[in-house]
């Protein structure tokens, strides 16, 4: 093997080692950045009733012909999660298994109700396809207007007394669970926690 070829091979291995070290460094920085970012909560809007306000009380029929109370004190002592959905909302469909999972894991303290606009068709088929026949499903334009629901998917969390404990646009399990976590922490949103505890992010970054 000539000296020139040997030099080329060594140079190539040297470059490969440098690239590997650079990739490791980048991966480490990405990991640090990820740890520094707090969990993203539901996006709260500035319109409508605020967290801490008493919800309007509604007595609404479900698509099954039953009656459900929303906004009134819950006799069971549970909180109520109102999931605003629509048959023509693809993200809403992706969230259905998450809603069902949360309803199962939080069943001792949480009721889940699905709500939509009665002007939109296809609810029966949509409900069956999503596998949520066991949940109350109400159709009410007025309910959405009372919370100023402008975009979907949207969720509102009411405490056992009908007071708004959290609300906002939700696109993932993390968003939905942030409403429950903010209620446990007695805060308006999960972002409020990190604003009140700025050292928490740094602690997470050093962990």
Coordinates of C-alpha atoms in Angstrom, one line a residue:
X1 CA 0.0 0.0 0.0
X2 CA 1.5 3.3 -1.0
X3 CA 2.1 6.1 1.5
X4 CA -0.3 8.4 -0.4
X5 CA -3.2 5.9 0.0
X6 CA -2.4 5.4 3.6
X7 CA -2.5 9.1 4.2
X8 CA -5.9 9.3 2.5
X9 CA -7.4 6.5 4.6
X10 CA -6.1 8.0 7.8
X11 CA -7.5 11.4 6.8
X12 CA -10.9 9.9 6.1
X13 CA -11.0 8.2 9.4
X14 CA -10.0 11.4 11.1
X15 CA -12.9 13.2 9.4
X16 CA -15.4 10.5 10.3
X17 CA -14.3 10.7 14.0
X18 CA -14.7 14.4 14.0
X19 CA -18.2 14.2 12.4
X20 CA -19.2 11.6 15.0
X21 CA -18.0 13.8 17.9
X22 CA -19.9 16.8 16.3
X23 CA -23.1 14.7 16.1
X24 CA -22.8 13.7 19.7
X25 CA -22.3 17.3 20.7
X26 CA -25.4 18.4 18.8
X27 CA -27.5 15.5 20.3
X28 CA -26.4 16.6 23.8
X29 CA -27.4 20.2 23.2
X30 CA -30.8 19.1 21.7
X31 CA -31.4 17.0 24.9
X32 CA -30.5 20.0 27.1
X33 CA -32.8 22.3 25.2
X34 CA -35.6 19.7 25.4
X35 CA -35.3 19.5 29.2
X36 CA -35.3 23.3 29.5
X37 CA -38.6 23.6 27.7
X38 CA -41.6 23.2 30.1
X39 CA -44.6 21.2 29.1
X40 CA -46.8 23.0 26.6
X41 CA -50.3 23.5 28.0
X42 CA -53.6 24.1 26.4
X43 CA -53.6 27.5 24.5
X44 CA -55.9 29.8 26.4
X45 CA -57.8 32.5 24.5
X46 CA -58.6 35.9 25.8
X47 CA -62.3 35.8 24.8
X48 CA -65.2 34.6 26.9
X49 CA -65.4 33.5 30.5
X50 CA -62.1 33.2 32.4
X51 CA -60.6 30.6 34.7
X52 CA -62.2 31.1 38.1
X53 CA -65.5 32.3 36.7
X54 CA -68.7 30.4 37.4
X55 CA -70.0 28.7 34.2
X56 CA -73.5 29.4 33.0
X57 CA -75.8 26.5 33.8
X58 CA -77.2 24.4 31.1
X59 CA -79.7 21.5 31.0
X60 CA -79.1 19.9 27.6
X61 CA -80.4 16.7 25.9
X62 CA -77.8 14.2 24.6
X63 CA -78.1 12.6 21.3
X64 CA -79.5 9.5 23.2
X65 CA -82.4 11.6 24.5
X66 CA -81.0 11.8 28.0
X67 CA -80.5 15.0 30.0
X68 CA -77.2 16.3 31.2
X69 CA -76.4 19.2 33.5
X70 CA -73.5 21.4 32.7
X71 CA -72.2 24.2 34.9
X72 CA -74.4 23.3 37.9
X73 CA -72.7 21.8 41.0
X74 CA -72.0 18.1 40.3
X75 CA -73.8 15.9 42.7
X76 CA -71.1 13.2 42.4
X77 CA -68.5 15.7 43.5
X78 CA -66.5 15.2 40.3
X79 CA -65.0 17.7 37.9
X80 CA -66.3 17.8 34.4
X81 CA -64.3 17.9 31.2
X82 CA -66.2 19.3 28.2
X83 CA -64.6 18.2 24.9
X84 CA -65.7 20.4 22.0
X85 CA -65.5 18.3 18.8
X86 CA -66.9 18.1 15.3
X87 CA -67.3 15.3 12.7
X88 CA -65.3 17.5 10.2
X89 CA -62.4 18.0 12.6
X90 CA -59.5 15.5 11.9
X91 CA -57.6 16.5 15.0
X92 CA -60.6 15.9 17.2
X93 CA -60.8 12.3 15.8
X94 CA -57.2 11.7 16.8
X95 CA -57.9 12.9 20.3
X96 CA -60.8 10.5 20.9
X97 CA -58.6 7.6 22.2
X98 CA -56.8 10.0 24.5
X99 CA -60.1 11.3 25.9
X100 CA -61.3 7.8 26.5
X101 CA -58.0 6.9 28.2
X102 CA -58.1 9.9 30.5
X103 CA -61.7 9.3 31.3
X104 CA -60.8 5.7 32.4
X105 CA -57.7 6.8 34.5
X106 CA -59.5 9.7 36.1
X107 CA -63.0 8.1 36.5
X108 CA -63.0 8.6 40.2
X109 CA -62.8 12.3 40.0
X110 CA -63.7 13.3 36.4
X111 CA -66.8 13.1 34.1
X112 CA -66.2 13.6 30.4
X113 CA -68.8 15.1 28.1
X114 CA -68.5 15.6 24.4
X115 CA -70.2 18.7 22.8
X116 CA -70.6 19.9 19.3
X117 CA -72.6 22.4 17.2
X118 CA -76.1 21.1 16.2
X119 CA -75.8 22.8 12.8
X120 CA -73.1 20.3 11.7
X121 CA -74.4 17.0 10.4
X122 CA -73.1 13.4 10.9
X123 CA -72.9 13.2 14.7
X124 CA -74.4 9.7 15.1
X125 CA -72.0 8.2 12.6
X126 CA -69.1 10.1 14.0
X127 CA -69.9 9.1 17.6
X128 CA -70.1 5.4 16.6
X129 CA -66.9 5.5 14.6
X130 CA -65.0 7.2 17.6
X131 CA -66.4 4.6 20.0
X132 CA -67.8 7.1 22.4
X133 CA -71.3 5.9 22.7
X134 CA -70.9 5.5 26.4
X135 CA -70.3 9.2 26.9
X136 CA -72.8 12.0 27.0
X137 CA -72.8 13.8 23.7
X138 CA -74.7 17.1 23.5
X139 CA -75.4 19.3 20.5
X140 CA -75.6 23.0 21.5
X141 CA -74.5 26.1 19.7
X142 CA -75.3 28.1 22.8
X143 CA -72.9 26.1 24.9
X144 CA -70.0 26.8 22.6
X145 CA -70.8 30.4 22.4
X146 CA -70.9 30.7 26.2
X147 CA -67.2 29.7 26.3
X148 CA -66.4 31.6 23.1
X149 CA -65.2 28.4 21.3
X150 CA -63.8 29.7 18.0
X151 CA -61.6 26.8 17.0
X152 CA -61.4 23.1 17.6
X153 CA -60.5 20.9 19.3
X154 CA -61.3 22.9 22.5
X155 CA -61.7 21.7 26.1
X156 CA -63.2 23.2 29.2
X157 CA -62.6 21.8 32.7
X158 CA -65.2 22.7 35.3
X159 CA -64.7 21.9 39.0
X160 CA -67.3 20.1 41.1
X161 CA -69.1 23.5 41.7
X162 CA -69.3 24.5 38.0
X163 CA -66.4 26.9 38.2
X164 CA -64.0 27.1 35.2
X165 CA -60.8 25.4 36.3
X166 CA -59.1 25.4 32.9
X167 CA -59.8 25.8 29.2
X168 CA -58.1 26.2 25.9
X169 CA -57.3 24.7 22.5
X170 CA -56.0 21.2 22.8
X171 CA -54.1 19.2 20.2
X172 CA -52.4 16.5 22.2
X173 CA -52.6 14.4 25.4
X174 CA -50.2 16.8 27.0
X175 CA -52.5 19.7 26.4
X176 CA -55.5 17.9 27.9
X177 CA -53.6 16.7 30.9
X178 CA -52.2 20.2 31.5
X179 CA -55.8 21.3 32.3
X180 CA -56.0 18.6 35.0
X181 CA -52.6 19.4 36.3
X182 CA -53.3 23.1 36.5
X183 CA -56.4 22.3 38.5
X184 CA -54.4 20.1 41.0
X185 CA -51.9 23.0 41.4
X186 CA -54.8 25.5 41.8
X187 CA -53.5 27.6 38.9
X188 CA -55.1 29.1 35.8
X189 CA -52.8 27.2 33.5
X190 CA -49.7 25.1 33.6
X191 CA -47.7 28.0 32.2
X192 CA -48.6 30.0 35.4
X193 CA -46.7 27.4 37.4
X194 CA -43.5 27.9 35.4
X195 CA -43.9 31.7 35.6
X196 CA -44.2 31.5 39.3
X197 CA -41.4 29.0 39.6
X198 CA -38.7 30.0 37.1
X199 CA -36.1 27.9 38.8
X200 CA -38.0 24.7 37.9
X201 CA -36.9 24.8 34.3
X202 CA -33.3 25.2 35.3
X203 CA -33.6 22.3 37.7
X204 CA -35.0 20.2 34.9
X205 CA -32.2 21.2 32.7
X206 CA -29.5 20.1 35.2
X207 CA -31.3 16.8 36.0

